[in-house]
mmCIF file of C-alpha atoms and ligand atoms in Angstrom:
data_model
loop_
_atom_site.group_PDB
_atom_site.id
_atom_site.type_symbol
_atom_site.label_atom_id
_atom_site.label_comp_id
_atom_site.label_asym_id
_atom_site.label_seq_id
_atom_site.Cartn_x
_atom_site.Cartn_y
_atom_site.Cartn_z
ATOM 1 C CA MET A 42 -53.489 11.348 -14.897
ATOM 2 C CA LYS A 43 -56.149 9.219 -13.761
ATOM 3 C CA ILE A 44 -55.314 7.492 -10.385
ATOM 4 C CA LYS A 45 -55.289 4.059 -11.733
ATOM 5 C CA GLN A 46 -52.521 5.488 -13.955
ATOM 6 C CA PHE A 47 -50.235 7.021 -11.724
ATOM 7 C CA ILE A 48 -49.851 4.570 -9.215
ATOM 8 C CA PRO A 49 -47.270 2.634 -11.297
ATOM 9 C CA VAL A 50 -45.898 5.996 -12.126
ATOM 10 C CA LEU A 51 -45.319 6.849 -8.812
ATOM 11 C CA ALA A 52 -43.401 3.596 -7.399
ATOM 12 C CA PHE A 53 -41.297 4.063 -10.763
ATOM 13 C CA TRP A 54 -39.796 7.712 -9.435
ATOM 14 C CA ALA A 55 -39.324 6.402 -5.842
ATOM 15 C CA LEU A 56 -37.358 3.731 -6.889
ATOM 16 C CA GLY A 57 -35.793 5.459 -9.749
ATOM 17 C CA SER A 58 -35.056 7.921 -6.903
ATOM 18 C CA SER A 59 -33.198 6.302 -4.878
ATOM 19 C CA ALA A 60 -31.456 4.104 -6.393
ATOM 20 C CA ALA A 61 -30.098 7.629 -7.542
ATOM 21 C CA TYR A 62 -28.959 7.518 -4.203
ATOM 22 C CA ALA A 63 -26.697 4.790 -3.898
ATOM 23 C CA THR A 64 -23.510 6.807 -4.254
ATOM 24 C CA THR A 65 -21.115 5.150 -7.480
ATOM 25 C CA VAL A 66 -17.266 5.276 -6.666
ATOM 26 C CA GLY A 67 -14.057 3.759 -8.854
ATOM 27 C CA PHE A 68 -11.707 2.682 -7.153
ATOM 28 C CA SER A 69 -8.134 2.175 -9.433
ATOM 29 C CA GLN A 70 -5.839 0.144 -7.022
ATOM 30 C CA VAL A 71 -1.897 -0.647 -8.033
ATOM 31 C CA GLY A 72 -3.010 -5.139 -8.457
ATOM 32 C CA SER A 73 -2.345 -7.384 -5.936
ATOM 33 C CA GLU A 74 1.413 -7.643 -5.527
ATOM 34 C CA SER A 75 1.051 -7.969 -2.480
ATOM 35 C CA GLY A 76 -0.647 -9.845 0.811
ATOM 36 C CA TRP A 77 -1.144 -6.423 2.290
ATOM 37 C CA ARG A 78 -2.018 -5.611 -1.108
ATOM 38 C CA THR A 79 -4.816 -7.793 -1.572
ATOM 39 C CA SER A 80 -6.227 -7.043 2.281
ATOM 40 C CA PHE A 81 -6.254 -3.271 1.651
ATOM 41 C CA SER A 82 -9.307 -3.978 -1.934
ATOM 42 C CA GLU A 83 -11.214 -6.808 0.463
ATOM 43 C CA ALA A 84 -11.023 -4.193 2.937
ATOM 44 C CA VAL A 85 -12.002 -1.295 0.255
ATOM 45 C CA LYS A 86 -14.705 -4.370 -1.670
ATOM 46 C CA ALA A 87 -16.102 -5.616 2.429
ATOM 47 C CA GLU A 88 -16.455 -1.165 3.717
ATOM 48 C CA ALA A 89 -18.578 -0.314 0.479
ATOM 49 C CA LYS A 90 -21.012 -3.106 0.960
ATOM 50 C CA GLU A 91 -20.927 -2.240 4.621
ATOM 51 C CA ARG A 92 -22.730 1.330 3.210
ATOM 52 C CA GLY A 93 -24.307 0.441 0.043
ATOM 53 C CA ILE A 94 -22.057 2.363 -2.465
ATOM 54 C CA ASP A 95 -21.748 0.687 -5.880
ATOM 55 C CA LEU A 96 -18.203 0.324 -6.190
ATOM 56 C CA LYS A 97 -15.708 0.065 -9.758
ATOM 57 C CA PHE A 98 -13.360 -1.469 -8.897
ATOM 58 C CA SER A 99 -10.025 -1.814 -11.568
ATOM 59 C CA ASP A 100 -6.888 -4.455 -10.726
ATOM 60 C CA ALA A 101 -3.859 -2.237 -13.249
ATOM 61 C CA GLN A 102 -1.418 -5.175 -12.651
ATOM 62 C CA GLN A 103 1.162 -2.878 -11.663
ATOM 63 C CA LYS A 104 0.855 -1.066 -14.964
ATOM 64 C CA GLN A 105 0.038 2.802 -14.517
ATOM 65 C CA GLU A 106 -1.159 3.009 -17.892
ATOM 66 C CA ASN A 107 -3.863 0.213 -17.155
ATOM 67 C CA GLN A 108 -4.207 3.103 -14.612
ATOM 68 C CA ILE A 109 -5.093 5.989 -16.426
ATOM 69 C CA LYS A 110 -8.121 4.292 -18.544
ATOM 70 C CA ALA A 111 -9.968 3.215 -15.371
ATOM 71 C CA VAL A 112 -9.545 6.585 -14.718
ATOM 72 C CA ARG A 113 -11.167 7.411 -17.568
ATOM 73 C CA SER A 114 -13.855 4.890 -17.740
ATOM 74 C CA PHE A 115 -14.619 5.950 -13.862
ATOM 75 C CA ILE A 116 -15.143 10.483 -15.440
ATOM 76 C CA ALA A 117 -17.163 8.649 -18.760
ATOM 77 C CA GLN A 118 -19.678 6.813 -16.903
ATOM 78 C CA GLY A 119 -20.206 9.289 -14.373
ATOM 79 C CA VAL A 120 -19.095 8.001 -11.291
ATOM 80 C CA ASP A 121 -20.087 10.172 -7.737
ATOM 81 C CA ALA A 122 -16.183 10.450 -6.923
ATOM 82 C CA ILE A 123 -12.645 8.677 -7.729
ATOM 83 C CA ILE A 124 -10.470 6.332 -5.295
ATOM 84 C CA VAL A 125 -7.264 5.821 -7.253
ATOM 85 C CA ALA A 126 -4.020 3.684 -5.058
ATOM 86 C CA PRO A 127 -1.048 4.946 -7.935
ATOM 87 C CA VAL A 128 1.401 3.014 -8.556
ATOM 88 C CA VAL A 129 4.606 5.937 -9.263
ATOM 89 C CA GLU A 130 4.288 9.260 -8.224
ATOM 90 C CA THR A 131 4.397 10.541 -11.894
ATOM 91 C CA GLY A 132 2.550 11.037 -15.196
ATOM 92 C CA TRP A 133 -1.300 12.167 -13.603
ATOM 93 C CA THR A 134 -1.715 15.294 -14.490
ATOM 94 C CA PRO A 135 -3.407 15.147 -17.655
ATOM 95 C CA VAL A 136 -6.527 12.392 -15.898
ATOM 96 C CA LEU A 137 -6.528 14.276 -13.305
ATOM 97 C CA LYS A 138 -7.296 17.450 -15.073
ATOM 98 C CA GLU A 139 -10.133 15.407 -17.076
ATOM 99 C CA ALA A 140 -11.596 14.443 -13.791
ATOM 100 C CA LYS A 141 -11.133 17.832 -12.340
ATOM 101 C CA ARG A 142 -13.263 19.448 -15.868
ATOM 102 C CA ALA A 143 -16.310 16.134 -15.289
ATOM 103 C CA ARG A 144 -16.507 17.652 -11.492
ATOM 104 C CA ILE A 145 -15.758 13.984 -9.806
ATOM 105 C CA PRO A 146 -13.510 14.296 -6.416
ATOM 106 C CA VAL A 147 -10.534 12.066 -6.745
ATOM 107 C CA VAL A 148 -9.150 10.703 -3.318
ATOM 108 C CA ILE A 149 -5.856 9.612 -2.823
ATOM 109 C CA VAL A 150 -4.809 6.194 -1.485
ATOM 110 C CA ASP A 151 -1.630 5.104 0.315
ATOM 111 C CA ARG A 152 1.788 5.951 -2.533
ATOM 112 C CA ASN A 153 1.822 9.913 -3.110
ATOM 113 C CA ILE A 154 1.554 11.651 -6.870
ATOM 114 C CA LYS A 155 3.758 14.159 -8.373
ATOM 115 C CA VAL A 156 0.623 16.859 -10.311
ATOM 116 C CA SER A 157 1.471 20.485 -10.960
ATOM 117 C CA ASN A 158 -1.330 21.225 -8.559
ATOM 118 C CA ASP A 159 -2.923 19.859 -5.642
ATOM 119 C CA ASN A 160 -6.377 20.751 -5.794
ATOM 120 C CA LEU A 161 -6.615 18.794 -8.598
ATOM 121 C CA TYR A 162 -7.478 15.820 -5.963
ATOM 122 C CA LEU A 163 -9.246 16.510 -2.856
ATOM 123 C CA THR A 164 -6.649 14.681 -0.680
ATOM 124 C CA ARG A 165 -4.516 11.385 0.477
ATOM 125 C CA ILE A 166 -4.619 8.837 2.675
ATOM 126 C CA ALA A 167 -2.004 7.308 4.073
ATOM 127 C CA SER A 168 1.397 6.294 5.837
ATOM 128 C CA ASP A 169 4.378 7.806 6.511
ATOM 129 C CA PHE A 170 6.905 5.589 4.503
ATOM 130 C CA ARG A 171 9.911 7.863 5.520
ATOM 131 C CA GLU A 172 9.002 7.256 8.718
ATOM 132 C CA GLU A 173 8.701 3.725 8.803
ATOM 133 C CA GLY A 174 12.228 3.311 7.129
ATOM 134 C CA VAL A 175 13.953 5.285 9.956
ATOM 135 C CA LYS A 176 11.220 3.336 12.464
ATOM 136 C CA ILE A 177 12.693 -0.560 10.840
ATOM 137 C CA ALA A 178 17.180 1.076 10.726
ATOM 138 C CA ASN A 179 16.750 2.722 13.991
ATOM 139 C CA TRP A 180 16.155 -0.938 15.428
ATOM 140 C CA LEU A 181 18.409 -3.344 13.099
ATOM 141 C CA MET A 182 21.588 -0.319 14.567
ATOM 142 C CA ASP A 183 20.753 -1.246 17.891
ATOM 143 C CA THR A 184 20.083 -4.444 17.050
ATOM 144 C CA THR A 185 23.717 -5.236 15.750
ATOM 145 C CA GLN A 186 24.871 -2.192 17.139
ATOM 146 C CA GLY A 187 25.175 0.110 13.796
ATOM 147 C CA ASN A 188 27.710 -3.336 12.501
ATOM 148 C CA CYS A 189 25.702 -4.655 9.426
ATOM 149 C CA ARG A 190 26.137 -5.392 5.754
ATOM 150 C CA ILE A 191 23.363 -4.678 4.672
ATOM 151 C CA ALA A 192 21.373 -6.231 1.248
ATOM 152 C CA GLU A 193 18.231 -4.242 -0.242
ATOM 153 C CA LEU A 194 15.036 -5.855 -1.574
ATOM 154 C CA GLN A 195 13.609 -2.770 -3.102
ATOM 155 C CA GLY A 196 10.238 -2.304 -4.347
ATOM 156 C CA THR A 197 8.617 -0.852 -7.582
ATOM 157 C CA VAL A 198 10.438 1.807 -8.764
ATOM 158 C CA GLY A 199 8.795 5.337 -9.108
ATOM 159 C CA ALA A 200 6.770 4.165 -5.778
ATOM 160 C CA THR A 201 6.466 6.476 -3.064
ATOM 161 C CA ALA A 202 6.596 3.384 -1.133
ATOM 162 C CA ALA A 203 10.188 2.535 -2.522
ATOM 163 C CA ILE A 204 11.661 5.976 -2.765
ATOM 164 C CA ASP A 205 10.887 6.908 0.998
ATOM 165 C CA ARG A 206 11.121 3.874 3.164
ATOM 166 C CA ALA A 207 14.451 4.138 1.562
ATOM 167 C CA ALA A 208 15.557 7.739 2.256
ATOM 168 C CA GLY A 209 14.002 7.142 5.755
ATOM 169 C CA PHE A 210 16.628 3.826 5.615
ATOM 170 C CA ASN A 211 19.501 5.666 4.327
ATOM 171 C CA ASP A 212 19.124 8.767 6.897
ATOM 172 C CA VAL A 213 19.889 6.712 9.679
ATOM 173 C CA ILE A 214 22.350 4.285 8.955
ATOM 174 C CA ALA A 215 24.165 7.231 7.473
ATOM 175 C CA ASN A 216 24.964 7.396 10.732
ATOM 176 C CA TYR A 217 26.678 4.939 11.207
ATOM 177 C CA PRO A 218 30.351 3.879 9.233
ATOM 178 C CA ASN A 219 30.077 0.623 10.032
ATOM 179 C CA ALA A 220 26.617 -0.440 8.426
ATOM 180 C CA THR A 221 26.353 -0.355 4.994
ATOM 181 C CA ILE A 222 24.179 -0.774 2.109
ATOM 182 C CA VAL A 223 26.387 -2.911 -0.393
ATOM 183 C CA ARG A 224 23.769 -4.800 -2.685
ATOM 184 C CA SER A 225 20.295 -3.015 -3.595
ATOM 185 C CA GLN A 226 17.887 -4.371 -6.341
ATOM 186 C CA THR A 227 14.330 -4.179 -6.905
ATOM 187 C CA GLY A 228 12.033 -7.043 -6.627
ATOM 188 C CA GLU A 229 9.044 -5.319 -7.724
ATOM 189 C CA PHE A 230 7.127 -5.822 -4.053
ATOM 190 C CA THR A 231 6.761 -9.528 -5.257
ATOM 191 C CA ARG A 232 7.176 -12.545 -2.980
ATOM 192 C CA ALA A 233 8.230 -13.735 -6.320
ATOM 193 C CA LYS A 234 10.790 -11.583 -7.430
ATOM 194 C CA GLY A 235 11.640 -10.873 -3.938
ATOM 195 C CA LYS A 236 13.509 -14.636 -4.182
ATOM 196 C CA GLU A 237 14.602 -14.362 -7.757
ATOM 197 C CA VAL A 238 16.673 -10.812 -6.334
ATOM 198 C CA MET A 239 18.028 -12.368 -2.852
ATOM 199 C CA GLU A 240 19.185 -15.821 -4.703
ATOM 200 C CA SER A 241 21.121 -13.893 -7.494
ATOM 201 C CA PHE A 242 22.777 -11.706 -4.405
ATOM 202 C CA LEU A 243 23.385 -14.638 -2.629
ATOM 203 C CA LYS A 244 25.679 -16.167 -4.863
ATOM 204 C CA SER A 245 27.538 -13.092 -5.839
ATOM 205 C CA GLN A 246 27.963 -11.785 -2.758
ATOM 206 C CA PRO A 247 32.151 -13.288 -1.234
ATOM 207 C CA ALA A 248 31.787 -16.266 1.625
ATOM 208 C CA ASP A 249 34.247 -13.613 3.442
ATOM 209 C CA GLU A 250 32.001 -10.533 3.119
ATOM 210 C CA PRO A 251 28.335 -12.442 3.876
ATOM 211 C CA PHE A 252 25.046 -10.612 5.192
ATOM 212 C CA CYS A 253 24.448 -9.275 8.492
ATOM 213 C CA ALA A 254 20.463 -8.355 7.776
ATOM 214 C CA VAL A 255 17.847 -8.010 4.910
ATOM 215 C CA TRP A 256 16.367 -5.326 4.681
ATOM 216 C CA SER A 257 13.110 -5.209 1.989
ATOM 217 C CA HIS A 258 10.644 -2.731 1.137
ATOM 218 C CA ASN A 259 8.268 -4.762 1.730
ATOM 219 C CA ASP A 260 6.693 -8.128 3.779
ATOM 220 C CA GLU A 261 6.318 -9.927 0.536
ATOM 221 C CA MET A 262 9.128 -9.716 -1.270
ATOM 222 C CA ALA A 263 11.257 -10.904 2.549
ATOM 223 C CA LEU A 264 9.139 -13.885 2.712
ATOM 224 C CA GLY A 265 10.668 -14.419 -0.750
ATOM 225 C CA ALA A 266 13.745 -13.508 0.350
ATOM 226 C CA VAL A 267 13.920 -15.932 3.366
ATOM 227 C CA GLN A 268 12.567 -18.686 0.984
ATOM 228 C CA ALA A 269 16.174 -17.907 -0.826
ATOM 229 C CA ILE A 270 18.294 -17.870 2.420
ATOM 230 C CA LYS A 271 17.115 -21.518 3.431
ATOM 231 C CA GLU A 272 18.285 -22.902 0.340
ATOM 232 C CA ALA A 273 21.769 -21.828 0.718
ATOM 233 C CA GLY A 274 21.716 -23.683 3.445
ATOM 234 C CA LEU A 275 21.470 -20.561 5.899
ATOM 235 C CA LYS A 276 19.202 -19.437 8.502
ATOM 236 C CA PRO A 277 17.406 -16.698 8.179
ATOM 237 C CA GLY A 278 16.478 -13.936 11.525
ATOM 238 C CA ILE A 279 19.284 -15.341 12.729
ATOM 239 C CA ASP A 280 22.905 -15.985 10.510
ATOM 240 C CA ILE A 281 20.800 -13.541 8.011
ATOM 241 C CA LEU A 282 18.542 -10.277 9.865
ATOM 242 C CA VAL A 283 15.090 -10.008 8.088
ATOM 243 C CA VAL A 284 13.275 -6.421 8.013
ATOM 244 C CA ALA A 285 10.646 -5.106 6.320
ATOM 245 C CA VAL A 286 7.235 -2.798 6.900
ATOM 246 C CA ASP A 287 4.059 -3.922 6.750
ATOM 247 C CA GLY A 288 2.461 -6.709 9.061
ATOM 248 C CA VAL A 289 0.617 -9.379 7.013
ATOM 249 C CA PRO A 290 -0.517 -12.880 8.788
ATOM 250 C CA ASP A 291 2.240 -14.947 6.875
ATOM 251 C CA TYR A 292 5.075 -12.585 8.227
ATOM 252 C CA PHE A 293 3.927 -12.709 11.739
ATOM 253 C CA LYS A 294 3.891 -16.093 11.277
ATOM 254 C CA ALA A 295 7.475 -16.306 10.509
ATOM 255 C CA MET A 296 8.602 -14.139 12.618
ATOM 256 C CA ALA A 297 6.946 -16.307 15.381
ATOM 257 C CA GLU A 298 8.489 -19.410 13.803
ATOM 258 C CA GLY A 299 12.260 -17.391 13.647
ATOM 259 C CA ASP A 300 12.208 -16.469 10.095
ATOM 260 C CA THR A 301 12.066 -12.720 10.366
ATOM 261 C CA ASN A 302 13.030 -10.088 12.727
ATOM 262 C CA ALA A 303 11.174 -7.270 12.781
ATOM 263 C CA THR A 304 8.543 -5.325 10.457
ATOM 264 C CA VAL A 305 6.292 -2.066 10.830
ATOM 265 C CA GLU A 306 3.076 -2.068 10.536
ATOM 266 C CA LEU A 307 1.495 -0.090 7.376
ATOM 267 C CA SER A 308 -2.533 -0.458 8.191
ATOM 268 C CA PRO A 309 -4.725 -2.200 4.680
ATOM 269 C CA TYR A 310 -7.849 -0.294 6.451
ATOM 270 C CA LEU A 311 -8.341 2.656 4.085
ATOM 271 C CA GLY A 312 -11.875 1.802 3.239
ATOM 272 C CA ALA A 313 -13.552 3.625 5.511
ATOM 273 C CA PRO A 314 -11.343 6.648 6.231
ATOM 274 C CA SER A 315 -11.750 7.028 1.911
ATOM 275 C CA PHE A 316 -15.343 7.067 2.259
ATOM 276 C CA ASP A 317 -15.568 9.188 5.006
ATOM 277 C CA VAL A 318 -13.788 11.794 3.275
ATOM 278 C CA ILE A 319 -15.943 11.345 0.263
ATOM 279 C CA GLU A 320 -19.296 10.510 1.730
ATOM 280 C CA LYS A 321 -18.188 14.282 3.666
ATOM 281 C CA TYR A 322 -17.454 16.037 0.467
ATOM 282 C CA LEU A 323 -20.430 15.156 -1.399
ATOM 283 C CA ALA A 324 -22.879 16.190 1.712
ATOM 284 C CA GLY A 325 -21.105 19.794 1.133
ATOM 285 C CA ASP A 326 -17.734 19.764 3.198
ATOM 286 C CA LYS A 327 -15.778 21.412 1.878
ATOM 287 C CA ASN A 328 -13.756 21.082 4.645
ATOM 288 C CA ILE A 329 -11.130 18.420 4.245
ATOM 289 C CA PRO A 330 -7.604 18.535 4.819
ATOM 290 C CA LYS A 331 -5.159 17.216 2.312
ATOM 291 C CA LEU A 332 -3.195 14.453 3.619
ATOM 292 C CA ILE A 333 -5.050 12.093 6.367
ATOM 293 C CA SER A 334 -1.796 10.348 7.797
ATOM 294 C CA THR A 335 -2.407 6.275 9.502
ATOM 295 C CA THR A 336 0.844 5.206 11.425
ATOM 296 C CA GLY A 337 2.187 1.746 12.634
ATOM 297 C CA ASP A 338 4.216 0.060 15.062
ATOM 298 C CA VAL A 339 7.396 -1.672 14.883
ATOM 299 C CA PHE A 340 6.723 -5.625 15.517
ATOM 300 C CA THR A 341 9.347 -8.367 16.618
ATOM 301 C CA GLN A 342 9.695 -11.967 17.074
ATOM 302 C CA ALA A 343 8.601 -11.024 21.473
ATOM 303 C CA THR A 344 4.912 -10.118 20.207
ATOM 304 C CA ALA A 345 4.449 -12.143 16.740
ATOM 305 C CA ALA A 346 2.843 -15.198 17.845
ATOM 306 C CA GLU A 347 0.265 -13.319 19.857
ATOM 307 C CA GLU A 348 0.345 -11.024 16.939
ATOM 308 C CA TYR A 349 -0.276 -13.693 14.618
ATOM 309 C CA LYS A 350 -3.587 -15.303 16.070
ATOM 310 C CA LYS A 351 -4.862 -11.758 16.343
ATOM 311 C CA ARG A 352 -4.029 -11.153 12.489
ATOM 312 C CA ALA A 353 -5.287 -14.789 11.432
ATOM 313 C CA ASN A 354 -8.509 -14.689 12.962
ATOM 314 C CA ARG A 355 -9.659 -11.237 11.504
HETATM 315 O O1 LIG B 1102 2.611 1.017 -1.423
HETATM 316 C C1 LIG B 1102 2.597 0.032 -0.374
HETATM 317 C C2 LIG B 1102 2.753 -0.902 -0.582
HETATM 318 O O2 LIG B 1102 2.737 -1.454 -1.372
HETATM 319 C C3 LIG B 1102 3.333 -1.871 0.210
HETATM 320 O O3 LIG B 1102 4.233 -2.102 1.423
HETATM 321 C C4 LIG B 1102 4.006 -3.385 0.023
HETATM 322 O O4 LIG B 1102 2.972 -4.871 0.393
HETATM 323 C C5 LIG B 1102 2.618 -2.505 -1.689
HETATM 324 O O5 LIG B 1102 3.007 -3.480 -2.169
#
């Protein structure tokens, strides 16, 4: 080949080879049911952009079937890695076997999965949801001296965040004979459903047996419950204590205003650890721990205003 002809070929090869090095990651997200979830999606997108990762984002709208379709489509596109934030725990084995056959590593983020063999995924990056339930229950039992009639707003049925938070909370209150969950229903982790369920709890609760607290599996439903309590002519945060998990800015604002009482922070910054582990693995490091844990503290009205300021400016 003459030199003149060779130059464009060389340029094409150089461009093509640099494009081939951009890591492509498919991310199947639960949906956008809560402020926490939206922050989590934004954090992953921002982190991918910063690292020059080509992110294929799919919002499952809280439906596992959409997640399974998304994972299959990522496999068909030949991505380098897949991140799954699963809606529910069960039903993942077949599609993860397909990813395994295609030699695509899968990182599970946030909620857990139950699979026939844990070699079907590379690692899980998550908080200890049971511990969150324990922490918030301890706060509530300390605050009420263990005397409390509790209304529980559960998260999505079958989701680890609902199952484990409930288990941790229930284990603690089992030690307090005068603490009881008197009403419990799913609010599907959304503000609208949290409000609707709380309205029905308030309507059907006998006047001489008032609730002492709402225990909500996430901040978003708790904020819906706050509206329902106000509309029923009661004072959230005083007449009915409000406790939850997440630590989203809106909840800190409500806490600073006295409408909510406590929350356990759940970090939404899960993009960086996910991409760290994927990059390590793709670079040949096969020594990846099966669980990478994040933790969060209990926050109360005492520091809510300053914490809100910090979060609102992020
Ligand atoms: O799985 C984590 C939970 O999912 C968060 O607490 C909640 O806000 C979200 O919907």
